[in-house]
Coordinates of C-alpha atoms and ligand atoms in Angstrom, one line a residue:
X1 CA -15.4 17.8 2.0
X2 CA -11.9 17.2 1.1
X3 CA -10.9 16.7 -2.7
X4 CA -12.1 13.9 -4.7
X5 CA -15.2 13.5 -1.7
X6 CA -12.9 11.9 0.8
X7 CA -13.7 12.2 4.8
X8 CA -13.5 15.6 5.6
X9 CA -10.9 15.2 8.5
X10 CA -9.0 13.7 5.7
X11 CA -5.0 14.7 6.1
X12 CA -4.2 16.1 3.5
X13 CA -0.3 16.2 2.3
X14 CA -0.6 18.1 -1.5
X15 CA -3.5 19.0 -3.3
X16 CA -1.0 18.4 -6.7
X17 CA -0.3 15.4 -7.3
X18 CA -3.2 14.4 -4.4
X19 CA -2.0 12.9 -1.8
X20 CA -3.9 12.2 1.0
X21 CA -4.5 9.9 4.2
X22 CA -7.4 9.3 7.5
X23 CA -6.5 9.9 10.4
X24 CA -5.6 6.7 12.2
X25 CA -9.1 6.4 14.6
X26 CA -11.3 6.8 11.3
X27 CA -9.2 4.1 9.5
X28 CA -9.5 2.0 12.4
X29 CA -13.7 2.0 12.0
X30 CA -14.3 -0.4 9.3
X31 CA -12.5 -3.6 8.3
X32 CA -13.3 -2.8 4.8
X33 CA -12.2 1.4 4.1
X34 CA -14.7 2.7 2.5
X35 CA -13.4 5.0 -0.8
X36 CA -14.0 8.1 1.4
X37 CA -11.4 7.1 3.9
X38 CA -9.2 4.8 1.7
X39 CA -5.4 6.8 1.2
X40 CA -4.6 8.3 -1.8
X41 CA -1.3 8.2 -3.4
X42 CA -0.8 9.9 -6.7
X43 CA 2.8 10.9 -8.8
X44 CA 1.1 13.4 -11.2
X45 CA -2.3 13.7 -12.8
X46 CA -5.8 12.2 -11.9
X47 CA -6.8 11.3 -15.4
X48 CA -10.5 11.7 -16.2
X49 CA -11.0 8.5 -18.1
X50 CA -13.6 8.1 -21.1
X51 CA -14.7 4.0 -20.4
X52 CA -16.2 4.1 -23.7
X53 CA -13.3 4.8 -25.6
X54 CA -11.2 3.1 -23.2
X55 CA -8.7 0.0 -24.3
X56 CA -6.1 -2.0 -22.9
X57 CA -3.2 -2.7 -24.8
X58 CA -1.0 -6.3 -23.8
X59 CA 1.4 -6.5 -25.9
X60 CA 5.2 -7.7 -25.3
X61 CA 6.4 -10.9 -25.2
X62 CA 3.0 -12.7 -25.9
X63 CA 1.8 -14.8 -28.7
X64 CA -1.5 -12.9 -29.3
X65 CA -1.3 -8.6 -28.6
X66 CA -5.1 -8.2 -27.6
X67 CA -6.7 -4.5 -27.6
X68 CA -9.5 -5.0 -25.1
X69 CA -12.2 -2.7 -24.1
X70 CA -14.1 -2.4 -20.8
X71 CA -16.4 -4.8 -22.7
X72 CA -14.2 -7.1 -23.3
X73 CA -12.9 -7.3 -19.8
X74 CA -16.1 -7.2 -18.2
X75 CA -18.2 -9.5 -20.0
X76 CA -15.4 -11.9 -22.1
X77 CA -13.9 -13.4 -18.4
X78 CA -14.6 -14.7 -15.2
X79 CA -15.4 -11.9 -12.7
X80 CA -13.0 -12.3 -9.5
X81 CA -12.6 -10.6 -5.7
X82 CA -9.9 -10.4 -2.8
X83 CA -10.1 -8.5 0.1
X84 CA -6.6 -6.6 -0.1
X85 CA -4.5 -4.5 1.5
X86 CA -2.7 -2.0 0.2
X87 CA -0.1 -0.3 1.7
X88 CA 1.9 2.5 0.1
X89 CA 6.2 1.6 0.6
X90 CA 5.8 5.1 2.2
X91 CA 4.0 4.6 4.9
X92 CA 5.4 5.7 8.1
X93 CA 7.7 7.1 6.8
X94 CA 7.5 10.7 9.5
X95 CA 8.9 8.1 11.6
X96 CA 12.0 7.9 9.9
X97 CA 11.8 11.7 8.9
X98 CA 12.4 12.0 12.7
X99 CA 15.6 10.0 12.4
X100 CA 16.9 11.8 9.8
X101 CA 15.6 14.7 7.3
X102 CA 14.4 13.0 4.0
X103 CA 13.5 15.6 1.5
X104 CA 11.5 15.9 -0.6
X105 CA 9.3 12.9 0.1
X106 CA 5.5 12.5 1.3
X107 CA 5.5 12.8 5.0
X108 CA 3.1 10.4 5.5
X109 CA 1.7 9.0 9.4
X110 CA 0.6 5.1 9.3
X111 CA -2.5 6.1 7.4
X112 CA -1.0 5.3 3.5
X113 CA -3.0 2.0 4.2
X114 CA -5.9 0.3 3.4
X115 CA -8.5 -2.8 3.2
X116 CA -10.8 -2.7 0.3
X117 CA -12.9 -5.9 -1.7
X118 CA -11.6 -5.2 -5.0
X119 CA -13.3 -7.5 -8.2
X120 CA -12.3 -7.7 -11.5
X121 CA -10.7 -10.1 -14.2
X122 CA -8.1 -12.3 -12.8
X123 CA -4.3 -11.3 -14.5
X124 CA -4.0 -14.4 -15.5
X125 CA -6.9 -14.7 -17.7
X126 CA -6.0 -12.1 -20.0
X127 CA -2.5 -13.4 -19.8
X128 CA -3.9 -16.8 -21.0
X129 CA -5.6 -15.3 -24.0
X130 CA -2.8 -13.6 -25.3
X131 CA -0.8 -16.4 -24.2
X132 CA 2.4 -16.2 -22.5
X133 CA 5.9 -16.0 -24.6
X134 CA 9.3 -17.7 -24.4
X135 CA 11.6 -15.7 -22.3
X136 CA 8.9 -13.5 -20.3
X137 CA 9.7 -13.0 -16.6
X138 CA 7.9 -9.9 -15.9
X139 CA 4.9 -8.3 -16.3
X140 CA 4.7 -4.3 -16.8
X141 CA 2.0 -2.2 -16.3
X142 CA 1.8 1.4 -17.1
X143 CA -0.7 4.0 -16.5
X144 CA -2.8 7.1 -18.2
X145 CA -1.7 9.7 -15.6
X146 CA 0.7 12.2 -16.5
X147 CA 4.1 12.8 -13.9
X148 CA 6.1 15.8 -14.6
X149 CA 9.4 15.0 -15.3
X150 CA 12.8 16.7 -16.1
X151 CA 12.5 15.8 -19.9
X152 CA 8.6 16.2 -19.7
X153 CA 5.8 14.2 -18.8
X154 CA 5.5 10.7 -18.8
X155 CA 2.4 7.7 -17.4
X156 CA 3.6 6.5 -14.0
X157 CA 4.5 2.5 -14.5
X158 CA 5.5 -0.8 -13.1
X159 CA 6.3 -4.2 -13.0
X160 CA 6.2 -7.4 -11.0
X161 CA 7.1 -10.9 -11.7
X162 CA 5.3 -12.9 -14.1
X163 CA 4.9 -15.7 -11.3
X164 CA 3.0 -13.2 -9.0
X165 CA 1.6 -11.9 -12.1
X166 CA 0.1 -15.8 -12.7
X167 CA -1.5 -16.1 -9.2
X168 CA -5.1 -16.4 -9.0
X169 CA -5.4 -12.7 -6.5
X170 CA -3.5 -10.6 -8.9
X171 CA -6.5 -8.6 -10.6
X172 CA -7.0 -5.9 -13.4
X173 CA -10.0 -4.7 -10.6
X174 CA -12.8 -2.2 -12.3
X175 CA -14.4 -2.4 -8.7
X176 CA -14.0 -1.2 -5.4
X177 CA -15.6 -2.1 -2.2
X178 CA -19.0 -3.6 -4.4
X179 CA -18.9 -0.1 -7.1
X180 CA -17.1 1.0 -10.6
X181 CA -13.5 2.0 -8.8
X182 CA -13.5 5.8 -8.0
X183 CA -11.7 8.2 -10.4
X184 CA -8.2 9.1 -8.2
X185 CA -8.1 4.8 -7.2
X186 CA -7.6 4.3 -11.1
X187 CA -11.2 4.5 -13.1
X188 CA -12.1 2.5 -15.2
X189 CA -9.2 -0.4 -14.5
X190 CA -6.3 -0.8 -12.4
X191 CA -3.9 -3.7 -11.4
X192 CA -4.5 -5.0 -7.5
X193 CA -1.5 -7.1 -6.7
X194 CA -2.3 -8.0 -3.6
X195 CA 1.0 -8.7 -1.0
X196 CA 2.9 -6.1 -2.7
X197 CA 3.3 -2.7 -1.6
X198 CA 1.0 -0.4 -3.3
X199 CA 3.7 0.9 -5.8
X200 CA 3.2 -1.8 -8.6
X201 CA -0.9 -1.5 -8.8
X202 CA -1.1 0.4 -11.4
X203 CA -3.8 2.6 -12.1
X204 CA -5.4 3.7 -14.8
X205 CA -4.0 1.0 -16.4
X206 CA -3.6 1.7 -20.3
X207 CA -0.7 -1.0 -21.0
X208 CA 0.2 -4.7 -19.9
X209 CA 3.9 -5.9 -21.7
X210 CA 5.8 -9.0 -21.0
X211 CA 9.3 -8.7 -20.7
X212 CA 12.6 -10.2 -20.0
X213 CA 13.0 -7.7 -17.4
X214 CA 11.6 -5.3 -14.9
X215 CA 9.9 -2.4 -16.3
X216 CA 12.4 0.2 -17.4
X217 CA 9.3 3.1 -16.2
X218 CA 11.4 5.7 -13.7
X219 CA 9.3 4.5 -10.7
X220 CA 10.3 0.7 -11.1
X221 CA 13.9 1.3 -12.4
X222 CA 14.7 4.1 -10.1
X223 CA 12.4 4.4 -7.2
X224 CA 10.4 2.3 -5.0
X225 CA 13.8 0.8 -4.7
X226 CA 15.3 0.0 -1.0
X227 CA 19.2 1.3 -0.2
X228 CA 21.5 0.9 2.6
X229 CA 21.5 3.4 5.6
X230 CA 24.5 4.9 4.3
X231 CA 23.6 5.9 1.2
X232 CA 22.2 9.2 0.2
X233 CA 20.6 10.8 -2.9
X234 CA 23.9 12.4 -4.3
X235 CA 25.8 9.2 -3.6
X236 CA 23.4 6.2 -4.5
X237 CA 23.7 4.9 -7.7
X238 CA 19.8 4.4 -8.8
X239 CA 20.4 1.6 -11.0
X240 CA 21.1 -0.4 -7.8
X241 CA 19.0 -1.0 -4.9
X242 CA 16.9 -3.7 -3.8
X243 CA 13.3 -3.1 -6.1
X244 CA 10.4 -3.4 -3.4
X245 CA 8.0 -6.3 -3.8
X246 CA 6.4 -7.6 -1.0
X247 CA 5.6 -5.9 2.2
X248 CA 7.2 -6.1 5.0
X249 CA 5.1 -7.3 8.4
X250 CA 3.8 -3.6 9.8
X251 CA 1.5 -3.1 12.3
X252 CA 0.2 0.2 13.8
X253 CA -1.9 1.5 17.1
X254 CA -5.2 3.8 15.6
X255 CA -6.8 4.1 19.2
X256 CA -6.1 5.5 21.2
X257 CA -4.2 8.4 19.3
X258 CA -0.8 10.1 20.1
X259 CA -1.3 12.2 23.1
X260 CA -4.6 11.4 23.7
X261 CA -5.4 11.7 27.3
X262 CA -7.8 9.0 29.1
X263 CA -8.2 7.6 33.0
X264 CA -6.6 5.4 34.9
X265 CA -7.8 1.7 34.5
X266 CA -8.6 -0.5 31.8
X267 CA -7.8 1.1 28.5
X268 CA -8.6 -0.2 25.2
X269 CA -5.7 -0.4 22.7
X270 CA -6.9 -0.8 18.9
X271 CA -5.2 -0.8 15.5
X272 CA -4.5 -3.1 12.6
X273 CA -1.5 -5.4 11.6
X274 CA -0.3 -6.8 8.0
X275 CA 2.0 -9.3 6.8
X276 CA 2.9 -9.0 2.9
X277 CA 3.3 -12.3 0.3
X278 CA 0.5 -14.4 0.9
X279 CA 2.0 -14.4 5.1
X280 CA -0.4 -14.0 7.7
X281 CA 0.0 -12.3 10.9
X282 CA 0.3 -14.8 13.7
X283 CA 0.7 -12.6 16.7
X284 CA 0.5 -9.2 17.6
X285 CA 2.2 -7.8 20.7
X286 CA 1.4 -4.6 22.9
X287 CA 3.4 -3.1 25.1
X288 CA 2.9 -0.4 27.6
X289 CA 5.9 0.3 28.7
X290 CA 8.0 0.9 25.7
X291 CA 8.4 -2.8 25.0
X292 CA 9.8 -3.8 28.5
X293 CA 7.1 -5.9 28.8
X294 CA 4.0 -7.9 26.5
X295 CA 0.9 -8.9 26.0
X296 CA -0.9 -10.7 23.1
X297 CA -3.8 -8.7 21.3
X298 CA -6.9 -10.7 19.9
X299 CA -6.8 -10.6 16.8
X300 CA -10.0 -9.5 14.8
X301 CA -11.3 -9.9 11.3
X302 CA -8.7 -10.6 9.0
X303 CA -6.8 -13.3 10.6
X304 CA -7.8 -15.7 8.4
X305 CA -7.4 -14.2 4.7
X306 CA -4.3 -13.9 3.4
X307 CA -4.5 -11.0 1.4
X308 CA -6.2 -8.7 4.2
X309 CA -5.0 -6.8 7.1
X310 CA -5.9 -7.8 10.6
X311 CA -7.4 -5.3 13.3
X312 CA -6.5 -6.6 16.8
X313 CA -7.6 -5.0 20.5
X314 CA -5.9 -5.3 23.8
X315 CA -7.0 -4.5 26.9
X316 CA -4.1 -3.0 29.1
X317 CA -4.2 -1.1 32.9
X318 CA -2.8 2.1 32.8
X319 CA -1.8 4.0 36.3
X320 CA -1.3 8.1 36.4
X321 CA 1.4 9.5 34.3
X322 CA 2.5 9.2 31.0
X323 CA 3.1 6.0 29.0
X324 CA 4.3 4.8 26.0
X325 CA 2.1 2.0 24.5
X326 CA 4.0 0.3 21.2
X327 CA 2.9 -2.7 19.1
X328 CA 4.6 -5.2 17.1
X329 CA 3.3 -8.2 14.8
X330 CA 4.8 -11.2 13.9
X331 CA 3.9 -12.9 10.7
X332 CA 3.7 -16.7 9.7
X333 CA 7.2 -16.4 8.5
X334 CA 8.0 -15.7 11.8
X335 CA 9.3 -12.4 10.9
X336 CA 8.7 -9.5 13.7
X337 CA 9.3 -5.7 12.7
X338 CA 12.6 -3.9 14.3
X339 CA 12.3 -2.0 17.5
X340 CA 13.6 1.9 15.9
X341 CA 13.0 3.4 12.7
X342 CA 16.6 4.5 12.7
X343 CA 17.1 0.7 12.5
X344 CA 15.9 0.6 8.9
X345 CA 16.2 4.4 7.6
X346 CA 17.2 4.8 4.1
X347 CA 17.3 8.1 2.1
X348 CA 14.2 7.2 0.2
X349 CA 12.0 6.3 3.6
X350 CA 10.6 3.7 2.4
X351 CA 9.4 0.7 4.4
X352 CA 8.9 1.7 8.1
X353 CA 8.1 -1.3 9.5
X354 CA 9.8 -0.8 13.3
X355 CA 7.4 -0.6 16.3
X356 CA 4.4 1.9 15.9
X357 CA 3.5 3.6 19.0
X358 CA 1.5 6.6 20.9
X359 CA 2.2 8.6 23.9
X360 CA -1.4 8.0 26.5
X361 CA -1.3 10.4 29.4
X362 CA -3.5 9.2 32.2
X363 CA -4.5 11.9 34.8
Ligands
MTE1 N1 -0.6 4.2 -10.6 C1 -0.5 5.3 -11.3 N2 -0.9 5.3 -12.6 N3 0.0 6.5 -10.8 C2 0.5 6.6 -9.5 O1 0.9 7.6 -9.1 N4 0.8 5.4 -7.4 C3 1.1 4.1 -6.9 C4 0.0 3.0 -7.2 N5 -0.4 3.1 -8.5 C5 0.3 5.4 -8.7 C6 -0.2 4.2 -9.3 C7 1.3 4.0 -5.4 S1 2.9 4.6 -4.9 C8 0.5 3.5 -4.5 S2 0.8 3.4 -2.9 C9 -0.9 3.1 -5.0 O2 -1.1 3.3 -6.3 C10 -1.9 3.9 -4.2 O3 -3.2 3.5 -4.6 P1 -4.5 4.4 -4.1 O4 -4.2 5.9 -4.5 O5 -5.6 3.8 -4.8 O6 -4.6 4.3 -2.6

């Protein structure tokens, strides 16, 4: 078993913080990932949380500051569920590690992802209680964990817009996949902000404030932030940047796996696709040729919910020798992901969304 009971082939990148992803073929198994598979993204600590003593402060720019306990959220409002997708702005990102070197960073493959049914209080409810003040634009949530920083620790924290924050899928989840969430996904409450990259659902969520502006918490001010190709960690100025939010349409193959080796005929080509905002994927396009030429994929479950991925399957005919099979989704935006992660490198790596692909030797 690896830390925390996940898979036992799970990868794992550090044991401290805990991070941790499947290998592609074993996320690729179940629509919903099951908490054994499901990534695990961490900054610092994995906080053992006492749900008894537990409260949530929501404070800010509200007309009512409410101190509720796991009581009070679970038996004072409607229960809700959405079958999410999360995907960590990271993921991918060895891809564009083999553009460039980015130090320092997670080198995570295209497992930081995954599907769960998360339930819990809708956002919006406990925003209606403590009613909403003049001038709020943002909601901020910060955590119980502990990140090391320069000047010592500090709880890892974010923020997104009080309009996503007011949609009906934005939850403060105490459940995953139909049980109490596990401890490292954020025990006893988290945020799930569905559409948005992982970064801004918060876990072990202690705090909710409404503010004017985004959360001034180091990992919403000055990371998770996109910046231009050219810039670079001595030269970017951190204040700047584009502050992530929705992700980006992103697909991946799972199956077969790079380098796997399989004979000549049909082969099977599996893997899932995503499409962040409320955006579905449309399309998804396999190539086994490098993207000289197409074909569509079926797409699976998931097609139809907005806030889910979608697993798709192609059949394709591979001859002797090697190939290069690639995919690409196209989202009801119409947007399509770039051909090269060198297309969309920045020094952080975040956001790979070019075409994912694996090398198949057929003997
Ligand atoms: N919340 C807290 N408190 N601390 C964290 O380190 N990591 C964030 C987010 N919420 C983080 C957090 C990031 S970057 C991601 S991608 C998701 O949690 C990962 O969620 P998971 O570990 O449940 O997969």
């Amino acid at each position: 078993m690896a830390p925390f009971g996940k898979h036992p082939r799970t990868i794992v990148h550090d044991g401290q913080p805990f991070n941790a992803e499947p290998p592609l073929g074993l996320l690729r198994r179940s629509f919903i990932t099951p908490g054994e598979v499901f990534f695990s993204r961490n900054h610092g600590s994995v906080p053992e949380v006492d749900p008894d003593g537990y409260r949530l402060a929501v404070g800010g720019l509200v007309e009512r500051p409410l101190s509720l306990s796991m009581e009070d959220l679970c038996g004072g409002f409607p229960k809700s569920e959405v079958v999410a997708v999360v995907e960590c702005a990271g993921n991918r990102r060895e891809g564009m590690m083999e553009v460039a070197p980015i130090p320092g960073e997670t080198p995570w493959g295209a497992g930081a992802v995954g599907n769960a049914r998360w339930a819990g209080v809708p956002l919006r409810e406990v925003l209606a209680l403590a009613g909403v003040g003049d001038g709020a634009r943002h909601a901020a949530f910060v955590g119980l964990d502990e990140v090391e920083g320069e000047d010592g620790s500090f709880p890892y924290g974010g923020s997104v817009p009080l309009e996503k924050a007011l949609g009906p899928e934005v939850l403060l989840a105490y459940e995953m996949n139909g049980e109490l969430l596990p401890r490292e996904h954020g025990f006893p409450l988290r945020v799930m902000a569905p559409g948005y990259y992982g970064a801004r659902s918060v876990k072990w969520l202690s705090g909710i404030e409404l503010r004017e502006t985004p959360s001034e918490n180091h990992f919403q001010a000055s990371e998770y932030k996109l910046f231009p190709p050219n810039a670079t960690e001595e030269t970017a100025d951190l204040s700047e940047g584009l502050m992530l939010g929705e992700m980006q349409v992103n697909a991946a193959v799972c199956e077969p796996g790079e380098d796997e080796e399989s004979s000549a005929g049909p082969v099977s080509v599996r893997g899932y696709a995503l499409a962040g905002g409320g955006r579905r994927v449309e399309r998804v396009d396999v190539s086994q040729d490098g993207g000289e030429t197409w074909t569509q994929a079926d797409l699976g479950e998931g097609a139809e919910e907005p806030w889910a991925w979608t697993f798709w399957e192609a059949t394709i005919d591979l001859g002797p020798g090697e190939h290069r099979v690639v995919v690409r989704a196209v989202d009801s935006s119409a947007a399509t992901q770039p051909k090269a992660a060198a297309e969309v490198w920045n020094f952080k790596g975040y956001a790979n969304n070019s075409w994912h692909g694996v090398r198949v030797v057929v003997r």
